[in-house]
Short mmCIF file of C-alpha atoms in Angstrom, two decimals:
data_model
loop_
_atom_site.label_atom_id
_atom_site.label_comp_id
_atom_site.label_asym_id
_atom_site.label_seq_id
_atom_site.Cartn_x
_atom_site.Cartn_y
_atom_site.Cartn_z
CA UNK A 30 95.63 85.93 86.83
CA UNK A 31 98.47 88.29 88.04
CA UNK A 32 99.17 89.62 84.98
CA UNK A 33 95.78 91.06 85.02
CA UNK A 34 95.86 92.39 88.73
CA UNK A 35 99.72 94.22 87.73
CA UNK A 36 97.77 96.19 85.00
CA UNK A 37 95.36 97.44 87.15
CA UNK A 38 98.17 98.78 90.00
CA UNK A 39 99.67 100.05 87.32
CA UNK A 40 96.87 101.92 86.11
CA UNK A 41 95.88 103.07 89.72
CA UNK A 42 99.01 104.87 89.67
CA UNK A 43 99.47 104.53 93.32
CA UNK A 44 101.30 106.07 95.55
CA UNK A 45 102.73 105.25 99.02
CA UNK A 46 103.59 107.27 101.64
CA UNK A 47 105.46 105.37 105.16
CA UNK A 48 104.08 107.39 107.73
CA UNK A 49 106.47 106.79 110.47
CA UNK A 50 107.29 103.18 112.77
CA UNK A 51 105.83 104.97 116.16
CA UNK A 52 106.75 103.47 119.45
CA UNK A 53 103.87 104.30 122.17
CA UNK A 54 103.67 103.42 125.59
CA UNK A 55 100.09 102.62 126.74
CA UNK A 56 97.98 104.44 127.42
CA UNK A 57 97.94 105.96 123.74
CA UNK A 58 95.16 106.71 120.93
CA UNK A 59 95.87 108.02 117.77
CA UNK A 60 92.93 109.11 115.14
CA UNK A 61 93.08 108.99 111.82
CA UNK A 62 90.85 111.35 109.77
CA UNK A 63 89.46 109.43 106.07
CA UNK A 64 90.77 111.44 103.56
CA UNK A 65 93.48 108.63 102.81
CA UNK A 66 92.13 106.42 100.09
CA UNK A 67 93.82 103.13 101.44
CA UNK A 68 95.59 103.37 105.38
CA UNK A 69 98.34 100.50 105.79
CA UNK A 70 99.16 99.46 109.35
CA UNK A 71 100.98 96.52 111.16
CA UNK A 72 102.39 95.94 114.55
CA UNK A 73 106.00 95.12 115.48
CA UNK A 74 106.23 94.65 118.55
CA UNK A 75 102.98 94.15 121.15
CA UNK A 76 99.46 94.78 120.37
CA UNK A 77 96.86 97.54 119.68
CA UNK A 78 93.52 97.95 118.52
CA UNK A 79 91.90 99.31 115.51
CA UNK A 80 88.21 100.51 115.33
CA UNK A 81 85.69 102.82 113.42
CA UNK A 82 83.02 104.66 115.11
CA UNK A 83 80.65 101.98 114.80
CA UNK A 84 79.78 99.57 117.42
CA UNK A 85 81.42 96.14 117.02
CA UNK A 86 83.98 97.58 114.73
CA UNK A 87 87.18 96.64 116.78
CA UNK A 88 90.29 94.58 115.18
CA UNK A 89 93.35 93.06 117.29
CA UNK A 90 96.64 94.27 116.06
CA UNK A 91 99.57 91.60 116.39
CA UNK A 92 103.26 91.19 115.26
CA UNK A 93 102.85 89.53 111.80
CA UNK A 94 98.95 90.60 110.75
CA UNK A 95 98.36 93.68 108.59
CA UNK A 96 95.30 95.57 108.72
CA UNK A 97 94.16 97.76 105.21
CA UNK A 98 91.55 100.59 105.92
CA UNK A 99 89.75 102.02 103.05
CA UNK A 100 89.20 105.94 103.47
CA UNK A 101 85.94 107.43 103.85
CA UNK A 102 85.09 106.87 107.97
CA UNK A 103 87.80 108.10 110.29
CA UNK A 104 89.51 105.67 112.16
CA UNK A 105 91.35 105.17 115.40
CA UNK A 106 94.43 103.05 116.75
CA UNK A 107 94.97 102.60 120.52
CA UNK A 108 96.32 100.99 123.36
CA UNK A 109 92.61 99.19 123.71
CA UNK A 110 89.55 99.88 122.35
CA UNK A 111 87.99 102.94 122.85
CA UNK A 112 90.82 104.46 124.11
CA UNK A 113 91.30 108.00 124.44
CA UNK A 114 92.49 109.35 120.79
CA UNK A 115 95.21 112.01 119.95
CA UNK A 116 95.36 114.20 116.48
CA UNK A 117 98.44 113.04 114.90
CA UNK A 118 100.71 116.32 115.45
CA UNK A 119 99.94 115.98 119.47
CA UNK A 120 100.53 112.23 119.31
CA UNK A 121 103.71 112.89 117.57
CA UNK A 122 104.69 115.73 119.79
CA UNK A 123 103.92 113.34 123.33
CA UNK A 124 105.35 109.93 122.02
CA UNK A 125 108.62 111.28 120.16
CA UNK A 126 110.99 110.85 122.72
CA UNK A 127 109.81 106.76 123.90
CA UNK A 128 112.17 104.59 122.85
CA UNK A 129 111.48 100.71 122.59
CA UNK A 130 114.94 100.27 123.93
CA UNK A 131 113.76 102.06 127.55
CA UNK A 132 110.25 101.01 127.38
CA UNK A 133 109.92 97.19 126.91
CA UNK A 134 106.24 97.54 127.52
CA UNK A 135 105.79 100.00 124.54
CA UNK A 136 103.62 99.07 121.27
CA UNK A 137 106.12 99.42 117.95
CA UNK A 138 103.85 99.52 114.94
CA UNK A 139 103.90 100.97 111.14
CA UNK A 140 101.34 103.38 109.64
CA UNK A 141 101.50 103.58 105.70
CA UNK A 142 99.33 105.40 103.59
CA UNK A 143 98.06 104.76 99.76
CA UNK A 144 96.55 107.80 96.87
CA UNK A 145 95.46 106.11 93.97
CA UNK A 146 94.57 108.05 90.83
CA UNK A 147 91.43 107.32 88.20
CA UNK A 148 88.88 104.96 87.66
CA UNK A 149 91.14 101.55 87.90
CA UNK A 150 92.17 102.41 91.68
CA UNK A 151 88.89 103.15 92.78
CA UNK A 152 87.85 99.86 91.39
CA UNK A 153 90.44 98.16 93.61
CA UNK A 154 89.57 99.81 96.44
CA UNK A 155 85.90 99.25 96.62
CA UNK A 156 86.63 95.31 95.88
CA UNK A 157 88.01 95.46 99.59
CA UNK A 158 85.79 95.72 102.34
CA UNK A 159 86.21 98.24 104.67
CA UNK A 160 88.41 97.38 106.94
CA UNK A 161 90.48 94.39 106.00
CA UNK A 162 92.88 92.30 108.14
CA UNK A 163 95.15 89.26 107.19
CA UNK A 164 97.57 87.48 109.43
CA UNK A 165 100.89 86.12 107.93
CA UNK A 166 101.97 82.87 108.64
CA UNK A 167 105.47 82.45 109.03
CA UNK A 168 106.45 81.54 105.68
CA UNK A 169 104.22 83.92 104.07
CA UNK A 170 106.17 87.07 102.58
CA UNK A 171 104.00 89.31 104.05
CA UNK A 172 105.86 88.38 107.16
CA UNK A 173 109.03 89.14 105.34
CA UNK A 174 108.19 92.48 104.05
CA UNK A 175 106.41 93.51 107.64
CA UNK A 176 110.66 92.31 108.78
CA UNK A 177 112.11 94.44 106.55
CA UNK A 178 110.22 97.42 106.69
CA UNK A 179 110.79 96.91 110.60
CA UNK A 180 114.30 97.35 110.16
CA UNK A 181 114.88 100.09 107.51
CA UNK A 182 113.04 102.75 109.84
CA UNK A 183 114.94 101.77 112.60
CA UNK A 184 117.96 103.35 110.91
CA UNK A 185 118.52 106.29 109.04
CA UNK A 186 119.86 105.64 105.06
CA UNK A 187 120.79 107.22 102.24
CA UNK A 188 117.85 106.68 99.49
CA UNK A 189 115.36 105.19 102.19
CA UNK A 190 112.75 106.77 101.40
CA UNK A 191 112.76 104.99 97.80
CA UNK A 192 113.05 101.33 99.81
CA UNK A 193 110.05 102.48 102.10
CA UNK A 194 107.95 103.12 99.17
CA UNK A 195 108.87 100.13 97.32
CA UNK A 196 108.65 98.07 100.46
CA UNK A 197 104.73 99.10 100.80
CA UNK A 198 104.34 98.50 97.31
CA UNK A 199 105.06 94.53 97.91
CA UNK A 200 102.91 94.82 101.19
CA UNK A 201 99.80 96.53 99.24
CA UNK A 202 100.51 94.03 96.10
CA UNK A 203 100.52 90.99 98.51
CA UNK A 204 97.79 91.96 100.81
CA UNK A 205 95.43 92.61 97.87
CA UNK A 206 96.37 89.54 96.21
CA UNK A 207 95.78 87.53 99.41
CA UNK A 208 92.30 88.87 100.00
CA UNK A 209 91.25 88.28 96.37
CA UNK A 210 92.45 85.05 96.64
CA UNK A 211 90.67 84.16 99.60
CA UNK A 212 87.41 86.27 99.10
CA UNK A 213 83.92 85.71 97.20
CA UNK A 214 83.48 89.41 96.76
CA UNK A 215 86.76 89.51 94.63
CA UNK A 216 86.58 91.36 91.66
CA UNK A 217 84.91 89.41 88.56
CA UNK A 218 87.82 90.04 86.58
CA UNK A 219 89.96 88.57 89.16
CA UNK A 220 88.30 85.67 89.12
CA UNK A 221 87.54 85.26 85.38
CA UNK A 222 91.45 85.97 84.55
CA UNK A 223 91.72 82.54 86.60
CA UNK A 224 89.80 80.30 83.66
CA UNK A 225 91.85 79.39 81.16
CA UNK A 226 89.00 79.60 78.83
CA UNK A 227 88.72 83.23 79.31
CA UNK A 228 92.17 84.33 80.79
CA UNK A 229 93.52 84.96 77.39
CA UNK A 230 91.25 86.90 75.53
CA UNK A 231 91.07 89.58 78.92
CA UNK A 232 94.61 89.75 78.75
CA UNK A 233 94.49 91.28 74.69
CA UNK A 234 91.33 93.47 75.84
CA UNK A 235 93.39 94.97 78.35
CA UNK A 236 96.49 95.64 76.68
CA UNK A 237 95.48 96.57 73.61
CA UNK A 238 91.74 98.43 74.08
CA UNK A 239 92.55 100.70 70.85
CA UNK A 240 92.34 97.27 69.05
CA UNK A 241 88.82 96.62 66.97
CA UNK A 242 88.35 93.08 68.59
CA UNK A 243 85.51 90.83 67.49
CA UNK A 244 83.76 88.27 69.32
CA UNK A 245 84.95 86.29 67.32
CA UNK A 246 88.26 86.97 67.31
CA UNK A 247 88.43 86.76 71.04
CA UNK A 248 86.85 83.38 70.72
CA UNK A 249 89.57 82.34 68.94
CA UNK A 250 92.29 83.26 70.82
CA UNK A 251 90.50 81.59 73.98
CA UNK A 252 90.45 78.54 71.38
CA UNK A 253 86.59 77.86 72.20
CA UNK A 254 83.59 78.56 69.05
CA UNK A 255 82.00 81.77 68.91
CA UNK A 256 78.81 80.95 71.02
CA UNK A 257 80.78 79.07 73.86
CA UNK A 258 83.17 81.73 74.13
CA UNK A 259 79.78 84.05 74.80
CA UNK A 260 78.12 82.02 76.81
CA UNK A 261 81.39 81.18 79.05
CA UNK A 262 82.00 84.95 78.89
CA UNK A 263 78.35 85.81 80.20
CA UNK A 264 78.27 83.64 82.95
CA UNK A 265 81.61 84.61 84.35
CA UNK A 266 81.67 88.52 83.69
CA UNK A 267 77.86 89.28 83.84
CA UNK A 268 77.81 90.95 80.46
CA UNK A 269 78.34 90.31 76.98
CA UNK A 270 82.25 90.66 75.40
CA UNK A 271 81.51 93.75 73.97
CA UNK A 272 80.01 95.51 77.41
CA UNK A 273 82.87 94.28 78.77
CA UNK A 274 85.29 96.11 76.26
CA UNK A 275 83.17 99.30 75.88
CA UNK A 276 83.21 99.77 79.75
CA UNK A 277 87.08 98.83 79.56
CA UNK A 278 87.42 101.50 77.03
CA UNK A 279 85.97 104.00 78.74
CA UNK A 280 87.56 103.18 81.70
CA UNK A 281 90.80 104.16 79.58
CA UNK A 282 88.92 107.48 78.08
CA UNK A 283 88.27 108.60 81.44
CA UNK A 284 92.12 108.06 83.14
CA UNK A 285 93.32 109.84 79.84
CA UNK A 286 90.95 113.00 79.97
CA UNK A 287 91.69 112.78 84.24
CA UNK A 288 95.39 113.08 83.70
CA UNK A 289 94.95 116.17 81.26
CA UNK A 290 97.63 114.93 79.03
CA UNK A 291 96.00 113.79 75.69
CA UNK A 292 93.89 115.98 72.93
CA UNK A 293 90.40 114.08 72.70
CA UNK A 294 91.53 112.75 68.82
CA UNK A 295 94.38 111.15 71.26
CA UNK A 296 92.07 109.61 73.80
CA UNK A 297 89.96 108.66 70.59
CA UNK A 298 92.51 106.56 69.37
CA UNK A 299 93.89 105.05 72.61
CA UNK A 300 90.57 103.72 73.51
CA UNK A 301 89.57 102.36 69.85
CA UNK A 302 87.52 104.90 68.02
CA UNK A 303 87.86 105.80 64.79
CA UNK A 304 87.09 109.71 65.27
CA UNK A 305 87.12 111.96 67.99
CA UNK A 306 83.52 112.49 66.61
CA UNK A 307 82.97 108.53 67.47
CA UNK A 308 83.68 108.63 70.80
CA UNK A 309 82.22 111.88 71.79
CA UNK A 310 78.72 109.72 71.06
CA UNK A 311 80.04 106.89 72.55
CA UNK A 312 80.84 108.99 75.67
CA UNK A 313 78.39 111.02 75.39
CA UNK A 314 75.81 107.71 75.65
CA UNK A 315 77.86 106.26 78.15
CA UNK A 316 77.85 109.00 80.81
CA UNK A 317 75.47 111.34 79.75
CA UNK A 318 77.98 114.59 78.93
CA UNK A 319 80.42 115.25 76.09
CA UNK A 320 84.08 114.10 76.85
CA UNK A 321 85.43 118.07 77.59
CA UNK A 322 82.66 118.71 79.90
CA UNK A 323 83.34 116.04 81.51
CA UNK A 324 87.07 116.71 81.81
CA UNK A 325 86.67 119.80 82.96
CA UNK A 326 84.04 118.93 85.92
CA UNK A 327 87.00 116.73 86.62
CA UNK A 328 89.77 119.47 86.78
CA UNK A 329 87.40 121.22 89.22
CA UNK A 330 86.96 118.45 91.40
CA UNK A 331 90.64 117.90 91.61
CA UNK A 332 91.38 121.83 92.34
CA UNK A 333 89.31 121.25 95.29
CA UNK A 334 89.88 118.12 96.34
CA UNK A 335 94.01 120.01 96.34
CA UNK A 336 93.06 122.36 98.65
CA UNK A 337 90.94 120.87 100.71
CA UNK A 338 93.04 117.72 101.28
CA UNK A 339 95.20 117.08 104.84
CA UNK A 340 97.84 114.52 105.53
CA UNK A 341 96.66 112.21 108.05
CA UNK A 342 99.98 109.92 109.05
CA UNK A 343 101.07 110.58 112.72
#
């Protein structure tokens, strides 16, 4: 079931971005704008609060929980909730000089951030709700990883920047593997790549989409007849094997023609059709514009979304 989780963080392409480990002695508020695709943040050391701007919306922040934020709303970290909010250049500028050494009352937490790129990330992303929190036990590697990114920022190391990054990598990898676990909303995928009727035959979609798979030939490898292998396929996916692998393939198309890299006869091939004339239809049925114009909306979007864009760590 992991396998099929590590190809779509791989696909996502993320990338993550340690903020800073802030130590803030109350009262303090920091907001957070949305333009961050996926905001990390745990506590150290003490407690804060976490909340949108809706009513209701407030989350406890404790030593050993981690709290994921999808972008979109803005949302604000304080001392309690409600409490009066900073930008994150004036936070920085009024809490750089507390130290937890000299104030033992002080709140020590971690603020990460996430960009994922294409169609797989985004599929990730809206699998979690909103605003997503999961306590550790003590056991739990979570835990570990909260430890250990704790005690790299504490110090200052040749190459940390690489460990930070990695670090939040395991947290975002463990976090979303938690909730999926745990949650009914998980992806269908997720939850499909769990039968071992079906776990096989998603794996071979998914690394090899170029292939022309049959039905039956993805029966076979799941070892079931060509009609249970359907019907089993149906019922856990919601759509026939062959939706499944068209949307899969353009799923691929649209990553390829997003990262600018590939002619179209490339993309053709790499998502299984035999002529760039093939998949222009298919695309072209599939999303109602031709594969360039569709590209090229893209490049647009992206030029924008470039300048437009701010950082939003403290």
């Amino acid at each position: 079931m992991d396998d099929l989780l590590s190809d779509h963080l791989v696909r996502a392409r993320a990338t993550g971005a340690v903020f800073a480990r802030t130590v803030a002695e109350p009262p303090w508020g920091l907001h957070l704008g949305g333009s961050t695709q996926l905001s990390v943040h745990t506590v150290v050391r003490g407690r804060g609060y976490l909340w949108l701007d809706t009513p209701g919306s407030s989350v406890e922040l404790i030593p050993g929980s981690v709290t994921l934020v999808r972008g979109g709303p803005h949302h604000y970290i304080g001392h309690e909730p409600g409490a009066a909010c900073l930008e994150p250049e004036e936070f920085r500028a009024r809490h750089a000089r507390t130290s937890p050494e000299d104030h033992p009352q002080a709140t020590v937490f971690l603020c990460g951030a996430y960009q994922f790129s294409g169609e797989v990330g985004s599929g990730l992303l809206d699998a979690l709700p909103q605003v997503l929190t999961l306590s550790a036990a003590d056991d739990d590697p979570l835990r570990d990883v909260i430890t250990l990114l704790s005690r790299e920022l504490v110090r200052s190391e040749l190459a940390q920047q690489i460990v930070l990054d990695r670090l939040l990598d395991l947290l975002l990898v463990l976090a979303i593997r938690c909730d999926f676990r745990r949650s009914a909303t998980a992806p269908r995928w997720y939850r499909a790549a769990a039968d071992p009727r079906l776990a096989a035959a998603l794996q071979a979609m998914h690394e090899n989409a170029a292939h022309p798979w049959t039905v039956p030939e993805l029966a076979a490898i799941s070892g079931l007849s060509r009609a249970a292998f359907a019907r089993v396929f149906r019922e856990a996916l919601g759509q026939a094997p062959m939706q499944y692998l068209t949307e899969w393939r353009m799923t691929v198309a649209r990553d390829h023609l997003r990262a600018d890299e590939l002619t179209l006869p490339q993309i053709a091939d790499a998502a299984g059709y035999g002529s760039p004339f093939a998949f222009a239809a298919a695309f072209r049925r599939h999303h109602g514009e031709p594969p360039g114009t569709w590209r090229q909306r893209e490049r647009a979007t992206a030029a924008t979304r470039l300048l437009t864009n701010t950082h939003p760590g403290p």
